[in-house]
mmCIF file of C-alpha atoms and ligand atoms in Angstrom:
data_model
loop_
_atom_site.group_PDB
_atom_site.id
_atom_site.type_symbol
_atom_site.label_atom_id
_atom_site.label_comp_id
_atom_site.label_asym_id
_atom_site.label_seq_id
_atom_site.Cartn_x
_atom_site.Cartn_y
_atom_site.Cartn_z
ATOM 1 C CA MET E 1 61.694 -35.445 16.096
ATOM 2 C CA LEU E 2 58.452 -37.303 16.518
ATOM 3 C CA LEU E 3 56.533 -34.027 16.648
ATOM 4 C CA LYS E 4 58.282 -32.779 13.507
ATOM 5 C CA ARG E 5 57.412 -35.949 11.620
ATOM 6 C CA LYS E 6 53.807 -35.802 12.709
ATOM 7 C CA LEU E 7 53.520 -32.160 11.642
ATOM 8 C CA SER E 8 54.974 -32.830 8.193
ATOM 9 C CA GLU E 9 52.713 -35.851 7.764
ATOM 10 C CA LYS E 10 49.766 -33.642 8.613
ATOM 11 C CA MET E 11 50.825 -31.049 6.068
ATOM 12 C CA THR E 12 50.917 -33.598 3.276
ATOM 13 C CA ASP E 13 47.649 -35.244 4.314
ATOM 14 C CA LYS E 14 45.280 -35.615 1.419
ATOM 15 C CA PRO E 15 41.809 -34.188 2.054
ATOM 16 C CA LYS E 16 39.548 -36.896 3.409
ATOM 17 C CA VAL E 17 37.078 -38.094 0.807
ATOM 18 C CA ASP E 18 33.657 -38.847 2.256
ATOM 19 C CA PRO E 19 33.228 -42.534 1.310
ATOM 20 C CA ASN E 20 29.471 -42.049 1.107
ATOM 21 C CA GLU E 21 29.718 -39.372 -1.582
ATOM 22 C CA PRO E 22 30.126 -40.546 -5.176
ATOM 23 C CA ILE E 23 33.281 -39.248 -6.870
ATOM 24 C CA MET E 24 31.488 -38.497 -10.136
ATOM 25 C CA GLN E 25 28.698 -36.035 -9.397
ATOM 26 C CA ARG E 26 26.137 -33.865 -11.139
ATOM 27 C CA THR E 27 25.361 -30.319 -10.079
ATOM 28 C CA LEU E 28 22.888 -27.652 -11.208
ATOM 29 C CA ILE E 29 24.007 -24.306 -12.589
ATOM 30 C CA LEU E 30 21.679 -21.402 -13.371
ATOM 31 C CA PHE E 31 22.789 -18.490 -15.487
ATOM 32 C CA LYS E 32 20.737 -15.869 -13.689
ATOM 33 C CA PRO E 33 18.967 -13.085 -15.644
ATOM 34 C CA ASP E 34 21.896 -10.678 -15.100
ATOM 35 C CA SER E 35 24.361 -12.947 -16.938
ATOM 36 C CA VAL E 36 21.896 -13.763 -19.737
ATOM 37 C CA GLN E 37 21.080 -10.059 -20.248
ATOM 38 C CA ARG E 38 24.749 -9.024 -20.072
ATOM 39 C CA ALA E 39 25.503 -11.628 -22.778
ATOM 40 C CA ILE E 40 28.353 -13.224 -20.825
ATOM 41 C CA VAL E 41 26.915 -16.759 -20.771
ATOM 42 C CA GLY E 42 29.513 -18.031 -23.252
ATOM 43 C CA LYS E 43 32.475 -16.624 -21.302
ATOM 44 C CA VAL E 44 31.167 -17.970 -18.012
ATOM 45 C CA LEU E 45 30.336 -21.388 -19.424
ATOM 46 C CA GLN E 46 33.843 -21.569 -20.906
ATOM 47 C CA ARG E 47 35.279 -21.717 -17.385
ATOM 48 C CA PHE E 48 33.323 -24.862 -16.538
ATOM 49 C CA GLU E 49 34.127 -26.492 -19.873
ATOM 50 C CA ASP E 50 37.819 -25.598 -19.540
ATOM 51 C CA ALA E 51 37.902 -27.382 -16.170
ATOM 52 C CA GLY E 52 36.521 -30.492 -17.859
ATOM 53 C CA PHE E 53 32.940 -30.402 -16.651
ATOM 54 C CA LYS E 54 30.523 -32.065 -19.039
ATOM 55 C CA ILE E 55 27.174 -30.495 -19.938
ATOM 56 C CA VAL E 56 24.603 -33.269 -19.517
ATOM 57 C CA GLY E 57 21.458 -31.082 -19.611
ATOM 58 C CA MET E 58 20.604 -27.550 -20.729
ATOM 59 C CA LYS E 59 17.479 -25.398 -21.178
ATOM 60 C CA MET E 60 16.298 -21.788 -21.189
ATOM 61 C CA ARG E 61 13.295 -21.019 -19.020
ATOM 62 C CA TRP E 62 11.551 -17.935 -17.684
ATOM 63 C CA ILE E 63 10.387 -19.037 -14.248
ATOM 64 C CA ASP E 64 7.620 -17.564 -12.082
ATOM 65 C CA ARG E 65 7.763 -16.791 -8.358
ATOM 66 C CA ASN E 66 6.158 -20.107 -7.426
ATOM 67 C CA PHE E 67 8.854 -22.079 -9.189
ATOM 68 C CA GLY E 68 11.485 -19.739 -7.712
ATOM 69 C CA LYS E 69 10.203 -20.537 -4.219
ATOM 70 C CA LYS E 70 10.578 -24.249 -4.927
ATOM 71 C CA HIS E 71 14.138 -23.754 -6.141
ATOM 72 C CA TYR E 72 15.089 -21.458 -3.224
ATOM 73 C CA PHE E 73 13.035 -23.461 -0.715
ATOM 74 C CA ASP E 74 15.310 -22.715 2.291
ATOM 75 C CA VAL E 75 16.403 -19.117 1.582
ATOM 76 C CA ALA E 76 13.713 -17.515 3.788
ATOM 77 C CA GLN E 77 14.786 -19.756 6.648
ATOM 78 C CA ARG E 78 18.510 -19.099 6.080
ATOM 79 C CA HIS E 79 18.457 -15.420 5.125
ATOM 80 C CA GLY E 80 14.964 -14.059 5.887
ATOM 81 C CA GLU E 81 11.861 -13.105 3.906
ATOM 82 C CA ILE E 82 13.278 -9.791 2.625
ATOM 83 C CA VAL E 83 16.246 -11.534 0.965
ATOM 84 C CA LEU E 84 13.954 -14.182 -0.534
ATOM 85 C CA ASN E 85 11.604 -11.513 -1.917
ATOM 86 C CA ARG E 86 14.408 -9.565 -3.593
ATOM 87 C CA LEU E 87 15.880 -12.798 -4.900
ATOM 88 C CA LEU E 88 12.516 -13.837 -6.389
ATOM 89 C CA ASN E 89 12.202 -10.414 -8.039
ATOM 90 C CA SER E 90 15.601 -10.766 -9.672
ATOM 91 C CA ILE E 91 15.408 -14.434 -10.669
ATOM 92 C CA THR E 92 12.053 -13.816 -12.439
ATOM 93 C CA GLU E 93 13.036 -10.588 -14.249
ATOM 94 C CA GLY E 94 14.146 -12.476 -17.376
ATOM 95 C CA PRO E 95 14.883 -15.949 -18.672
ATOM 96 C CA VAL E 96 17.557 -18.087 -17.067
ATOM 97 C CA ILE E 97 19.649 -20.866 -18.580
ATOM 98 C CA ALA E 98 19.714 -24.030 -16.492
ATOM 99 C CA MET E 99 22.470 -26.567 -16.900
ATOM 100 C CA VAL E 100 23.497 -29.822 -15.328
ATOM 101 C CA LEU E 101 27.258 -30.308 -15.182
ATOM 102 C CA GLU E 102 28.972 -33.609 -14.473
ATOM 103 C CA GLY E 103 32.495 -34.295 -13.233
ATOM 104 C CA ILE E 104 34.758 -35.205 -10.328
ATOM 105 C CA SER E 105 33.293 -33.829 -7.060
ATOM 106 C CA ALA E 106 31.249 -31.520 -9.284
ATOM 107 C CA VAL E 107 29.239 -29.900 -6.480
ATOM 108 C CA GLU E 108 32.259 -28.672 -4.528
ATOM 109 C CA GLN E 109 34.485 -27.977 -7.534
ATOM 110 C CA VAL E 110 31.882 -25.943 -9.407
ATOM 111 C CA ARG E 111 31.249 -23.855 -6.290
ATOM 112 C CA LYS E 112 34.963 -23.100 -6.095
ATOM 113 C CA ILE E 113 34.894 -21.882 -9.695
ATOM 114 C CA VAL E 114 31.749 -19.797 -8.961
ATOM 115 C CA GLY E 115 33.120 -18.142 -5.793
ATOM 116 C CA SER E 116 31.420 -16.742 -2.729
ATOM 117 C CA THR E 117 27.914 -15.268 -2.720
ATOM 118 C CA GLU E 118 28.695 -11.524 -2.613
ATOM 119 C CA PRO E 119 30.627 -10.448 -5.744
ATOM 120 C CA LYS E 120 32.410 -7.643 -3.851
ATOM 121 C CA SER E 121 33.920 -10.235 -1.482
ATOM 122 C CA ALA E 122 34.412 -12.986 -4.059
ATOM 123 C CA THR E 123 38.040 -13.826 -4.829
ATOM 124 C CA PRO E 124 39.422 -12.620 -8.175
ATOM 125 C CA GLY E 125 39.707 -15.640 -10.449
ATOM 126 C CA THR E 126 36.241 -16.850 -9.518
ATOM 127 C CA ILE E 127 33.239 -16.133 -11.745
ATOM 128 C CA ARG E 128 31.559 -13.890 -9.187
ATOM 129 C CA GLY E 129 34.879 -12.156 -8.435
ATOM 130 C CA ASP E 130 35.749 -11.546 -12.086
ATOM 131 C CA PHE E 131 32.411 -10.717 -13.712
ATOM 132 C CA ALA E 132 30.647 -8.688 -11.014
ATOM 133 C CA GLN E 133 31.236 -6.275 -8.147
ATOM 134 C CA HIS E 134 27.768 -5.882 -6.563
ATOM 135 C CA SER E 135 27.698 -5.689 -2.759
ATOM 136 C CA TYR E 136 25.036 -6.488 -0.183
ATOM 137 C CA ALA E 137 25.091 -2.833 0.907
ATOM 138 C CA VAL E 138 24.342 -1.516 -2.598
ATOM 139 C CA ALA E 139 21.715 -4.196 -3.260
ATOM 140 C CA ASP E 140 20.015 -3.432 0.068
ATOM 141 C CA SER E 141 20.046 0.334 -0.543
ATOM 142 C CA LYS E 142 18.284 -0.171 -3.883
ATOM 143 C CA ASP E 143 15.963 -2.897 -2.577
ATOM 144 C CA VAL E 144 17.134 -5.338 -5.268
ATOM 145 C CA GLY E 145 18.592 -8.834 -5.322
ATOM 146 C CA ILE E 146 22.353 -9.199 -5.436
ATOM 147 C CA LYS E 147 23.622 -9.608 -8.994
ATOM 148 C CA ASN E 148 25.948 -12.586 -8.750
ATOM 149 C CA ILE E 149 25.796 -14.107 -12.264
ATOM 150 C CA VAL E 150 25.180 -17.777 -11.500
ATOM 151 C CA HIS E 151 23.615 -20.197 -9.089
ATOM 152 C CA SER E 152 25.302 -23.492 -8.247
ATOM 153 C CA SER E 153 24.024 -26.248 -5.971
ATOM 154 C CA GLY E 154 25.275 -25.978 -2.392
ATOM 155 C CA SER E 155 25.491 -29.675 -1.527
ATOM 156 C CA LEU E 156 25.049 -33.070 -3.124
ATOM 157 C CA LYS E 157 21.606 -33.335 -1.541
ATOM 158 C CA ASP E 158 20.610 -29.899 -2.900
ATOM 159 C CA ALA E 159 21.979 -30.866 -6.324
ATOM 160 C CA GLU E 160 19.816 -33.978 -6.461
ATOM 161 C CA TYR E 161 16.731 -32.007 -5.439
ATOM 162 C CA GLU E 162 17.410 -29.135 -7.870
ATOM 163 C CA ILE E 163 18.225 -31.379 -10.846
ATOM 164 C CA ALA E 164 14.959 -33.291 -10.325
ATOM 165 C CA LEU E 165 13.102 -29.948 -10.072
ATOM 166 C CA TRP E 166 14.513 -28.530 -13.323
ATOM 167 C CA PHE E 167 14.996 -31.595 -15.516
ATOM 168 C CA THR E 168 13.197 -34.827 -16.330
ATOM 169 C CA PRO E 169 15.428 -37.926 -16.564
ATOM 170 C CA ASP E 170 15.121 -38.003 -20.370
ATOM 171 C CA GLU E 171 16.452 -34.416 -20.591
ATOM 172 C CA LEU E 172 19.775 -35.580 -19.117
ATOM 173 C CA HIS E 173 22.241 -37.225 -21.469
ATOM 174 C CA THR E 174 24.995 -39.791 -21.164
ATOM 175 C CA TYR E 175 27.845 -39.480 -23.651
ATOM 176 C CA LYS E 176 31.638 -39.458 -23.714
ATOM 177 C CA THR E 177 33.901 -36.406 -23.975
ATOM 178 C CA VAL E 178 37.649 -36.179 -24.581
ATOM 179 C CA HIS E 179 38.009 -35.359 -20.884
ATOM 180 C CA GLU E 180 37.251 -38.963 -20.084
ATOM 181 C CA ILE E 181 40.472 -39.856 -21.879
ATOM 182 C CA HIS E 182 42.647 -36.893 -20.891
ATOM 183 C CA VAL E 183 41.294 -35.568 -17.602
ATOM 184 C CA PHE E 184 39.362 -38.164 -15.570
HETATM 185 P P1 IDP F 201 24.769 -19.099 -2.964
HETATM 186 O O1 IDP F 201 24.058 -18.650 -4.220
HETATM 187 O O2 IDP F 201 26.176 -18.597 -2.914
HETATM 188 O O3 IDP F 201 24.658 -20.597 -2.727
HETATM 189 P P2 IDP F 201 22.814 -18.806 -0.809
HETATM 190 O O4 IDP F 201 23.178 -18.570 0.601
HETATM 191 O O5 IDP F 201 22.328 -20.180 -1.163
HETATM 192 O O6 IDP F 201 24.065 -18.386 -1.716
HETATM 193 O O7 IDP F 201 21.704 -17.739 -1.197
HETATM 194 C C1 IDP F 201 20.983 -17.849 -2.407
HETATM 195 C C2 IDP F 201 20.958 -16.505 -3.098
HETATM 196 O O8 IDP F 201 20.289 -15.553 -2.237
HETATM 197 C C3 IDP F 201 22.323 -15.864 -3.357
HETATM 198 O O9 IDP F 201 22.946 -16.310 -4.546
HETATM 199 C C4 IDP F 201 21.964 -14.408 -3.450
HETATM 200 O O10 IDP F 201 21.395 -14.110 -4.730
HETATM 201 C C5 IDP F 201 20.869 -14.273 -2.410
HETATM 202 N N1 IDP F 201 21.397 -13.841 -1.096
HETATM 203 C C6 IDP F 201 21.916 -14.630 -0.128
HETATM 204 N N2 IDP F 201 22.268 -13.901 0.944
HETATM 205 C C7 IDP F 201 21.960 -12.629 0.656
HETATM 206 C C8 IDP F 201 22.072 -11.387 1.398
HETATM 207 O O11 IDP F 201 22.540 -11.327 2.548
HETATM 208 N N3 IDP F 201 21.648 -10.260 0.750
HETATM 209 C C9 IDP F 201 21.139 -10.294 -0.511
HETATM 210 N N4 IDP F 201 21.007 -11.428 -1.223
HETATM 211 C C10 IDP F 201 21.408 -12.580 -0.655
HETATM 212 MG MG1 MG F 202 22.953 -21.725 -2.351
#
Protein backbone atom coordinates (compact mmCIF):
# COMPACT_ATOMS: atom_id res chain seq x y z
CA MET A 1 0.00 0.00 0.00
CA LEU A 2 2.78 2.32 1.00
CA LEU A 3 4.71 1.45 -2.15
CA LYS A 4 1.63 2.06 -4.31
CA ARG A 5 1.07 5.47 -2.75
CA LYS A 6 4.69 6.45 -3.21
CA LEU A 7 4.63 5.38 -6.86
CA SER A 8 1.47 7.37 -7.61
CA GLU A 9 2.88 10.40 -5.81
CA LYS A 10 5.98 10.12 -7.96
CA MET A 11 3.91 9.95 -11.12
CA THR A 12 2.10 13.17 -10.30
CA ASP A 13 5.26 14.97 -9.19
CA LYS A 14 5.62 18.33 -10.83
CA PRO A 15 8.97 18.87 -12.55
CA LYS A 16 11.38 20.52 -10.15
CA VAL A 17 11.92 24.17 -10.98
CA ASP A 18 15.50 25.29 -10.46
CA PRO A 19 15.05 28.11 -7.91
CA ASN A 20 18.11 29.87 -9.31
CA GLU A 21 16.64 30.16 -12.80
CA PRO A 22 14.24 33.04 -13.45
CA ILE A 23 10.78 31.93 -14.61
CA MET A 24 10.55 34.66 -17.25
CA GLN A 25 13.47 34.24 -19.63
CA ARG A 26 14.82 35.55 -22.91
CA THR A 27 16.33 33.33 -25.57
CA LEU A 28 17.98 33.92 -28.95
CA ILE A 29 16.55 32.53 -32.17
CA LEU A 30 18.29 32.68 -35.55
CA PHE A 31 16.44 32.03 -38.76
CA LYS A 32 19.34 30.43 -40.60
CA PRO A 33 19.96 31.17 -44.31
CA ASP A 34 18.01 28.05 -45.38
CA SER A 35 14.77 29.28 -43.77
CA VAL A 36 15.23 32.86 -45.01
CA GLN A 37 15.92 31.65 -48.58
CA ARG A 38 13.04 29.15 -48.49
CA ALA A 39 10.72 32.00 -47.42
CA ILE A 40 9.29 30.09 -44.46
CA VAL A 41 10.24 32.66 -41.79
CA GLY A 42 6.62 33.73 -41.30
CA LYS A 43 5.33 30.17 -40.84
CA VAL A 44 8.12 29.29 -38.43
CA LEU A 45 7.77 32.49 -36.43
CA GLN A 46 4.02 31.84 -36.16
CA ARG A 47 4.74 28.79 -33.99
CA PHE A 48 6.59 30.87 -31.40
CA GLU A 49 3.96 33.61 -31.44
CA ASP A 50 1.14 31.06 -31.16
CA ALA A 51 2.78 29.67 -28.01
CA GLY A 52 2.76 33.16 -26.53
CA PHE A 53 6.41 34.08 -26.87
CA LYS A 54 6.98 37.81 -27.19
CA ILE A 55 9.40 39.26 -29.75
CA VAL A 56 11.55 41.73 -27.82
CA GLY A 57 14.29 42.21 -30.45
CA MET A 58 14.67 41.52 -34.17
CA LYS A 59 17.20 42.24 -36.94
CA MET A 60 18.46 40.92 -40.27
CA ARG A 61 22.21 40.53 -40.59
CA TRP A 62 24.64 38.85 -42.96
CA ILE A 63 27.40 37.67 -40.65
CA ASP A 64 31.01 36.79 -41.51
CA ARG A 65 32.99 33.76 -40.33
CA ASN A 66 34.58 35.69 -37.46
CA PHE A 67 31.21 36.60 -36.01
CA GLY A 68 30.01 33.03 -36.65
CA LYS A 69 32.93 31.70 -34.59
CA LYS A 70 31.94 33.97 -31.72
CA HIS A 71 28.35 32.76 -31.87
CA TYR A 72 29.33 29.07 -32.18
CA PHE A 73 32.26 29.45 -29.77
CA ASP A 74 32.07 25.86 -28.40
CA VAL A 75 31.06 23.88 -31.52
CA ALA A 76 34.63 22.87 -32.45
CA GLN A 77 35.13 21.57 -28.92
CA ARG A 78 31.77 19.75 -28.87
CA HIS A 79 31.58 18.47 -32.44
CA GLY A 80 35.01 18.97 -34.05
CA GLU A 81 36.59 21.37 -36.55
CA ILE A 82 34.97 19.77 -39.62
CA VAL A 83 31.45 20.35 -38.25
CA LEU A 84 32.33 23.93 -37.28
CA ASN A 85 33.74 24.63 -40.76
CA ARG A 86 30.64 23.34 -42.54
CA LEU A 87 28.44 25.22 -40.10
CA LEU A 88 30.34 28.47 -40.74
CA ASN A 89 29.97 27.93 -44.50
CA SER A 90 26.22 27.54 -44.18
CA ILE A 91 25.54 30.27 -41.61
CA THR A 92 27.42 32.82 -43.78
CA GLU A 93 25.86 31.85 -47.15
CA GLY A 94 23.08 34.44 -46.80
CA PRO A 95 21.48 36.80 -44.32
CA VAL A 96 19.96 35.51 -41.11
CA ILE A 97 17.17 36.97 -39.00
CA ALA A 98 18.01 37.20 -35.31
CA MET A 99 15.29 37.45 -32.71
CA VAL A 100 15.04 37.59 -28.96
CA LEU A 101 11.95 35.87 -27.59
CA GLU A 102 10.65 36.28 -24.06
CA GLY A 103 8.34 34.04 -22.05
CA ILE A 104 7.98 31.40 -19.34
CA SER A 105 11.10 29.17 -19.27
CA ALA A 106 11.76 30.48 -22.78
CA VAL A 107 15.10 28.71 -23.27
CA GLU A 108 13.75 25.21 -22.65
CA GLN A 109 10.31 25.79 -24.15
CA VAL A 110 11.61 27.29 -27.39
CA ARG A 111 14.01 24.36 -27.80
CA LYS A 112 11.08 21.97 -27.46
CA ILE A 113 9.26 23.82 -30.24
CA VAL A 114 12.45 23.78 -32.39
CA GLY A 115 13.17 20.05 -31.93
CA SER A 116 16.38 18.06 -32.04
CA THR A 117 19.42 19.02 -34.11
CA GLU A 118 19.12 16.57 -37.03
CA PRO A 119 15.88 17.17 -38.99
CA LYS A 120 15.65 13.49 -40.02
CA SER A 121 15.49 12.50 -36.33
CA ALA A 122 13.45 15.48 -35.14
CA THR A 123 9.94 14.64 -33.94
CA PRO A 124 7.05 15.59 -36.24
CA GLY A 125 5.33 18.61 -34.72
CA THR A 126 8.63 20.35 -34.08
CA ILE A 127 9.97 22.99 -36.47
CA ARG A 128 12.95 20.89 -37.52
CA GLY A 129 10.73 17.79 -37.84
CA ASP A 130 8.05 19.53 -39.90
CA PHE A 131 10.01 21.87 -42.18
CA ALA A 132 13.12 19.83 -43.01
CA GLN A 133 14.39 16.29 -43.52
CA HIS A 134 18.17 16.73 -43.91
CA SER A 135 20.33 14.06 -42.26
CA TYR A 136 23.90 14.06 -40.97
CA ALA A 137 24.74 11.34 -43.51
CA VAL A 138 23.54 13.41 -46.49
CA ALA A 139 25.16 16.60 -45.18
CA ASP A 140 28.46 14.77 -44.62
CA SER A 141 28.39 13.17 -48.08
CA LYS A 142 27.99 16.60 -49.69
CA ASP A 143 30.42 18.32 -47.31
CA VAL A 144 27.78 20.87 -46.27
CA GLY A 145 26.26 22.04 -43.00
CA ILE A 146 23.04 20.43 -41.86
CA LYS A 147 20.00 22.45 -42.93
CA ASN A 148 17.96 22.70 -39.74
CA ILE A 149 16.04 25.99 -40.19
CA VAL A 150 16.69 27.73 -36.88
CA HIS A 151 19.12 28.15 -34.04
CA SER A 152 17.92 28.48 -30.46
CA SER A 153 20.01 29.03 -27.34
CA GLY A 154 20.95 25.81 -25.55
CA SER A 155 20.95 27.08 -21.96
CA LEU A 156 20.18 30.20 -19.97
CA LYS A 157 23.89 30.98 -19.80
CA ASP A 158 24.25 30.58 -23.59
CA ALA A 159 21.16 32.75 -24.10
CA GLU A 160 22.64 35.58 -22.06
CA TYR A 161 25.92 35.37 -23.96
CA GLU A 162 24.25 35.17 -27.39
CA ILE A 163 21.77 37.99 -26.74
CA ALA A 164 24.62 40.28 -25.65
CA LEU A 165 26.57 39.26 -28.79
CA TRP A 166 23.73 40.02 -31.22
CA PHE A 167 21.88 42.91 -29.58
CA THR A 168 22.68 46.08 -27.67
CA PRO A 169 20.45 46.78 -24.64
CA ASP A 170 18.61 49.57 -26.49
CA GLU A 171 17.67 47.15 -29.30
CA LEU A 172 15.61 45.10 -26.82
CA HIS A 173 12.14 46.35 -25.98
CA THR A 174 9.81 46.13 -23.02
CA TYR A 175 6.10 46.24 -23.80
CA LYS A 176 2.91 44.37 -22.95
CA THR A 177 1.12 41.80 -25.11
CA VAL A 178 -2.31 40.22 -24.71
CA HIS A 179 -0.52 37.08 -23.53
CA GLU A 180 0.26 38.82 -20.28
CA ILE A 181 -3.48 38.92 -19.63
CA HIS A 182 -4.51 35.58 -21.14
CA VAL A 183 -1.48 33.30 -20.99
CA PHE A 184 1.04 34.26 -18.28
P1 LIG B 1 21.60 22.80 -31.74
O1 LIG B 1 21.54 23.77 -32.89
O2 LIG B 1 20.50 21.79 -31.81
O3 LIG B 1 21.71 23.49 -30.39
P2 LIG B 1 24.43 22.15 -31.41
O4 LIG B 1 24.92 20.88 -30.85
O5 LIG B 1 24.54 23.36 -30.54
O6 LIG B 1 22.93 21.92 -31.91
O7 LIG B 1 25.23 22.40 -32.76
C1 LIG B 1 25.16 23.65 -33.43
C2 LIG B 1 24.91 23.42 -34.90
O8 LIG B 1 26.01 22.66 -35.45
C3 LIG B 1 23.68 22.57 -35.24
O9 LIG B 1 22.47 23.31 -35.29
C4 LIG B 1 24.04 22.04 -36.60
O10 LIG B 1 23.84 23.04 -37.60
C5 LIG B 1 25.53 21.80 -36.47
N1 LIG B 1 25.85 20.41 -36.08
C6 LIG B 1 25.88 19.91 -34.82
N2 LIG B 1 26.23 18.61 -34.83
C7 LIG B 1 26.43 18.29 -36.12
C8 LIG B 1 26.84 17.06 -36.78
O11 LIG B 1 27.09 16.01 -36.17
N3 LIG B 1 26.93 17.12 -38.15
C9 LIG B 1 26.66 18.26 -38.85
N4 LIG B 1 26.29 19.41 -38.26
C10 LIG B 1 26.18 19.43 -36.92
MG1 LIG C 1 23.24 24.68 -29.66
